[in-house]
Short mmCIF file of C-alpha atoms in Angstrom, two decimals:
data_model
loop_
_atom_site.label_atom_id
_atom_site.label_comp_id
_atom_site.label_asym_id
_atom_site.label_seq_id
_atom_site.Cartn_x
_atom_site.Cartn_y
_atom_site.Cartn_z
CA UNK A 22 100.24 97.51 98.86
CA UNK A 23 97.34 96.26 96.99
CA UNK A 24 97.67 97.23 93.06
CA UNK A 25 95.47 96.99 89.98
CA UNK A 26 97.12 98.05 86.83
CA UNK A 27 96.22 99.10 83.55
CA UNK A 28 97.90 98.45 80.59
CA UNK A 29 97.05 101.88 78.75
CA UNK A 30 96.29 105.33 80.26
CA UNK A 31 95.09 106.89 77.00
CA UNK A 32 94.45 105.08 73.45
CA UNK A 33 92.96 106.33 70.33
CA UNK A 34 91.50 103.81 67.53
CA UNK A 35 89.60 104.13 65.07
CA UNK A 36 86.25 103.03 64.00
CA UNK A 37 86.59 99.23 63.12
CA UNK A 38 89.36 98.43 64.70
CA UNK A 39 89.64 95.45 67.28
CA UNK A 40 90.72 96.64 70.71
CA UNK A 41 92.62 94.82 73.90
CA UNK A 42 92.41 96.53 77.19
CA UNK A 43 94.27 94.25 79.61
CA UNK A 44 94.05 94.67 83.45
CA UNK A 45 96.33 92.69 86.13
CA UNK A 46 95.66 93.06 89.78
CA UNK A 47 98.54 91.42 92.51
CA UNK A 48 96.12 90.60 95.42
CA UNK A 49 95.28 87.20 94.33
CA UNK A 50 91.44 88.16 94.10
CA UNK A 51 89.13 85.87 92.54
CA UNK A 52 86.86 88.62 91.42
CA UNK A 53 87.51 90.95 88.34
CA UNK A 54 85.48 93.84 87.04
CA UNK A 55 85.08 95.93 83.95
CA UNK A 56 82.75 99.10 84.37
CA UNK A 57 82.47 102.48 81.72
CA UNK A 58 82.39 105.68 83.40
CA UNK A 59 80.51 107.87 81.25
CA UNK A 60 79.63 111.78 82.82
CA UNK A 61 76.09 111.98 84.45
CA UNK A 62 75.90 108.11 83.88
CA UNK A 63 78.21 107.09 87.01
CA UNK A 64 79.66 103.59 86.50
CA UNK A 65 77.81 100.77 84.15
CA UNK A 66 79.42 97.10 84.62
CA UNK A 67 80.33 95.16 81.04
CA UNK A 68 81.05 91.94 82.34
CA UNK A 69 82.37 90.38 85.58
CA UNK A 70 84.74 87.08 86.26
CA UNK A 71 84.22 85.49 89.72
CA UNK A 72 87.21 82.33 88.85
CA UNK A 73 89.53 82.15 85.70
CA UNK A 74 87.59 81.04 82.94
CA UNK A 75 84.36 82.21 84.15
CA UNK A 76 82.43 85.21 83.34
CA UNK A 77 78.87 87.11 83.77
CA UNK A 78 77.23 89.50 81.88
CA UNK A 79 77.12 92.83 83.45
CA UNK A 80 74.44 95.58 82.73
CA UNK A 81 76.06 96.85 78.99
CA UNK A 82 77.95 93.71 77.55
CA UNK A 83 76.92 94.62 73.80
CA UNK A 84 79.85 94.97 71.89
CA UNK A 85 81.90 93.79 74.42
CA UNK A 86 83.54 90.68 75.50
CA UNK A 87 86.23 89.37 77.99
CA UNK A 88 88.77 87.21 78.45
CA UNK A 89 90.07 84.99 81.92
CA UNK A 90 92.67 83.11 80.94
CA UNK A 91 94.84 83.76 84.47
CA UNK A 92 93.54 84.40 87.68
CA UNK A 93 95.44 87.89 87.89
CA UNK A 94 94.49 89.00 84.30
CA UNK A 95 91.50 90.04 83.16
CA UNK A 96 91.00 91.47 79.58
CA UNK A 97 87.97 93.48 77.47
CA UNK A 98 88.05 93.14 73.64
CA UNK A 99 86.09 95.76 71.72
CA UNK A 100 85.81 93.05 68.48
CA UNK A 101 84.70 96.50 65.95
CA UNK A 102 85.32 99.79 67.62
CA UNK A 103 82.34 102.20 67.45
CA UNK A 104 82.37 105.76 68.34
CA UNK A 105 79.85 105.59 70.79
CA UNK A 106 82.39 103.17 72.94
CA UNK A 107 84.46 106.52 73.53
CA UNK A 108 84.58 106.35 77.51
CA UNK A 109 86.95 105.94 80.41
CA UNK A 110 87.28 102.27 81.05
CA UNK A 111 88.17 100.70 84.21
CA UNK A 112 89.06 97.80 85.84
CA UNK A 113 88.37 96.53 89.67
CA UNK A 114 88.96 93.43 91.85
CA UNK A 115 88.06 91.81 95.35
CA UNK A 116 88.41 89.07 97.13
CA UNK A 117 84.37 88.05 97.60
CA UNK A 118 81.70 89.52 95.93
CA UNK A 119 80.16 92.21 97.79
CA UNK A 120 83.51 92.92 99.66
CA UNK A 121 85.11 96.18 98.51
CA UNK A 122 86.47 96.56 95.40
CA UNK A 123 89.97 97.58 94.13
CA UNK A 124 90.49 100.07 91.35
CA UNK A 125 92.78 100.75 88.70
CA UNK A 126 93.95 104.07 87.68
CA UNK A 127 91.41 103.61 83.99
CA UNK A 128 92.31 103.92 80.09
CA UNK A 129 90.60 106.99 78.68
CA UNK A 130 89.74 105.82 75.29
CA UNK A 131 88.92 107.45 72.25
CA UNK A 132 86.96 105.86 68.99
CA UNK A 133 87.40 108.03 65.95
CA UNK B 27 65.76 97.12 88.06
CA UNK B 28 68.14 97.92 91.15
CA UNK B 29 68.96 101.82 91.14
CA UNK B 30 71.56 104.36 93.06
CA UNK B 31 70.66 108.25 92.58
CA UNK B 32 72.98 110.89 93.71
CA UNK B 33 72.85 114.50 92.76
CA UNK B 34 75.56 115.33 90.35
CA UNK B 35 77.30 118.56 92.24
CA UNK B 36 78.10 119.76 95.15
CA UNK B 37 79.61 123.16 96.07
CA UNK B 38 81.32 124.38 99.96
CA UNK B 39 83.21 126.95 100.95
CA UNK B 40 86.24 125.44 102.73
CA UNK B 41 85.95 125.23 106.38
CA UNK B 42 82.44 124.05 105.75
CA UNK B 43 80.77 120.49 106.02
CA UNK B 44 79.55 119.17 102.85
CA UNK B 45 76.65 116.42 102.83
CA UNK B 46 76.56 113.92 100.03
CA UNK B 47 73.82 111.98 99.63
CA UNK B 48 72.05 108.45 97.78
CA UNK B 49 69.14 106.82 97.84
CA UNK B 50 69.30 103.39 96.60
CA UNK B 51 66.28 100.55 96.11
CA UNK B 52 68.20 97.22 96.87
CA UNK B 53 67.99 96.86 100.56
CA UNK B 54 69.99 93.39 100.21
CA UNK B 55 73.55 95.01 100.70
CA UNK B 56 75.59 93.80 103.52
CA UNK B 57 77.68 96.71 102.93
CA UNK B 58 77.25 99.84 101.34
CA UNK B 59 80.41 102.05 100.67
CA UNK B 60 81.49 105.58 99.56
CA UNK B 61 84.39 105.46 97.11
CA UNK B 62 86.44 109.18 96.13
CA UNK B 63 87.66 109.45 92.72
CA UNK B 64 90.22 112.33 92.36
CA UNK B 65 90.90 113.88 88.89
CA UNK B 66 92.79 110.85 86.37
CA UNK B 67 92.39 108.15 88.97
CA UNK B 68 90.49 105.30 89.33
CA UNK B 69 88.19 104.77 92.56
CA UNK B 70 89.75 104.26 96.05
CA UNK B 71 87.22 103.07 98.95
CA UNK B 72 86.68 106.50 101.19
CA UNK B 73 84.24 104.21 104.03
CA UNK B 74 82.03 101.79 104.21
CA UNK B 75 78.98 101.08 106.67
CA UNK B 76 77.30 97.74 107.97
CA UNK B 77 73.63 97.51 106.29
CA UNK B 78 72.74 96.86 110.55
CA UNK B 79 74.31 100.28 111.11
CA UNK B 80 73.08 103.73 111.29
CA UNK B 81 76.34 105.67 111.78
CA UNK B 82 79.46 105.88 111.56
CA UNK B 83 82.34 107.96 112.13
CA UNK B 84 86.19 107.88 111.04
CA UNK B 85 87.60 111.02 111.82
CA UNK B 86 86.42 113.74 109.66
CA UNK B 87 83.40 111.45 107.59
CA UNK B 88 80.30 110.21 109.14
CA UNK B 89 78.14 108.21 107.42
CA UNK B 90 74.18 107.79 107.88
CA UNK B 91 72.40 105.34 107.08
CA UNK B 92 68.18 105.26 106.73
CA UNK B 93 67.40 101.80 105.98
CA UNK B 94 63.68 102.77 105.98
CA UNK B 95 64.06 104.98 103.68
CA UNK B 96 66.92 103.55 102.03
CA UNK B 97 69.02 106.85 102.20
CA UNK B 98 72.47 107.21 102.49
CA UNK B 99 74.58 110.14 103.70
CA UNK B 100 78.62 110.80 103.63
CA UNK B 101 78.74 114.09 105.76
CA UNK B 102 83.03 115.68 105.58
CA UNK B 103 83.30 118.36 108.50
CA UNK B 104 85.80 120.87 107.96
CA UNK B 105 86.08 120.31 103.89
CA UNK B 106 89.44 121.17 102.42
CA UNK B 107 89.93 121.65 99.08
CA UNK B 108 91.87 118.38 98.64
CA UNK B 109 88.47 116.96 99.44
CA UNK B 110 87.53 118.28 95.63
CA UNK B 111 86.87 115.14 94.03
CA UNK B 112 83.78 113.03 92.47
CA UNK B 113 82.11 110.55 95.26
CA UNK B 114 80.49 107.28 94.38
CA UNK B 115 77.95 105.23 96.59
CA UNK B 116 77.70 101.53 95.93
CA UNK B 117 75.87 98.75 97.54
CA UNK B 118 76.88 94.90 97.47
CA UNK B 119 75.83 94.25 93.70
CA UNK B 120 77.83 95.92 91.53
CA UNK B 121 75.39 99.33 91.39
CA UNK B 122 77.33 102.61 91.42
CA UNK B 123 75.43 105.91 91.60
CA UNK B 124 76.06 108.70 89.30
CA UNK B 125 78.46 110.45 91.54
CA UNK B 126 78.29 113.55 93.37
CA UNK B 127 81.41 115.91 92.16
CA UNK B 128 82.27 118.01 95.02
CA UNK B 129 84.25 121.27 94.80
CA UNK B 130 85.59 123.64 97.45
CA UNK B 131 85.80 126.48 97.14
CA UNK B 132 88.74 128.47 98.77
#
């Protein structure tokens, strides 16, 4: 069964603070995702990785960046925490691009 | 820029058919899909249609699609309540709409 895991559920930080989200998917996709779910907003991409190593911008990348190191793990750093990055937070895969994508269950997080 | 708009609730009786529906401007999508959230969880893929498509049907869902006027429709017959949930359409390029949060009422 196809599975995309996240590392936290919940997590509360504070204002400042530098913050790891990690994400590890078992399908051997070559695409990874990062979106924020915000109410009335849907889904915004941050960034995208298409191969380890590689990365694109997505629609919101400011204050955001990412990390490919292994082709199963793909990682957002929040370098200085604001408040306004209070959101749900959550990962995808696929194989191709423009092929369905794979969800994890998301990391509610809180900036205070 | 490329846009998906969905209205943001939706309210049946149970029993009922609900209609959920997105309008979209990229017409470059080979696919275009309709994921289900439920409550705490992420996104799980509910359909999907071929952009050379106008319908199609698995089981209870059937899915529209207008390319001329680039609308989109996920109809449920017979809507239970476990069908409460928030649906997403998405085309090819990473776009998501806003969501349509469905309830049922019993």
């Amino acid at each position: 069964d196809v599975k995309v895991t996240q590392s936290s559920r919940y997590l509360v930080k504070r204002t400042g603070e530098k913050v790891f989200l990690e994400c590890v998917q078992d399908m051997d996709h070559e695409n990874m995702f990062w979106y924020r779910q915000d109410p009335g907003l849907g889904l915004r991409l941050i960034y995208f990785s298409y191969d380890v190593k590689m990365k694109e911008k997505g629609d919101i990348p400011e204050g955001y960046s990412v990390s490919r190191e292994k082709k199963e793990r793909f990682s957002l750093i929040l370098e200085s925490a604001s408040t306004n990055q209070t959101s749900m937070y959550l990962c995808a895969s696929s194989f191709d691009q423009g092929l369905e994508q794979y969800f994890g269950p998301g990391t509610r997080l809180t900036v205070t | 820029g490329e846009d998906v708009e969905q209205s943001l609730f939706l309210s049946v009786r149970e029993g009922d058919s609900s209609v959920i529906n997105c309008t979209y401007t990229d017409s470059s999508s080979t696919y275009l899909y309709w994921y289900k959230q439920e409550p705490g969880a992420g996104l799980q893929l509910l359909t999907y249609i071929f952009s050379n498509m106008d319908m199609k049907q698995d089981q209870r869902l059937t899915v529209l699609l207008n390319k001329k006027d680039k609308h989109l429709s996920l109809r449920i017959a017979d809507t239970q309540t476990g069908d409460s949930a928030i649906y997403f359409c998405a085309g090819c390029k990473y776009i998501f709409g806003t969501g349509t949060r469905l309830k049922v009422l019993a």
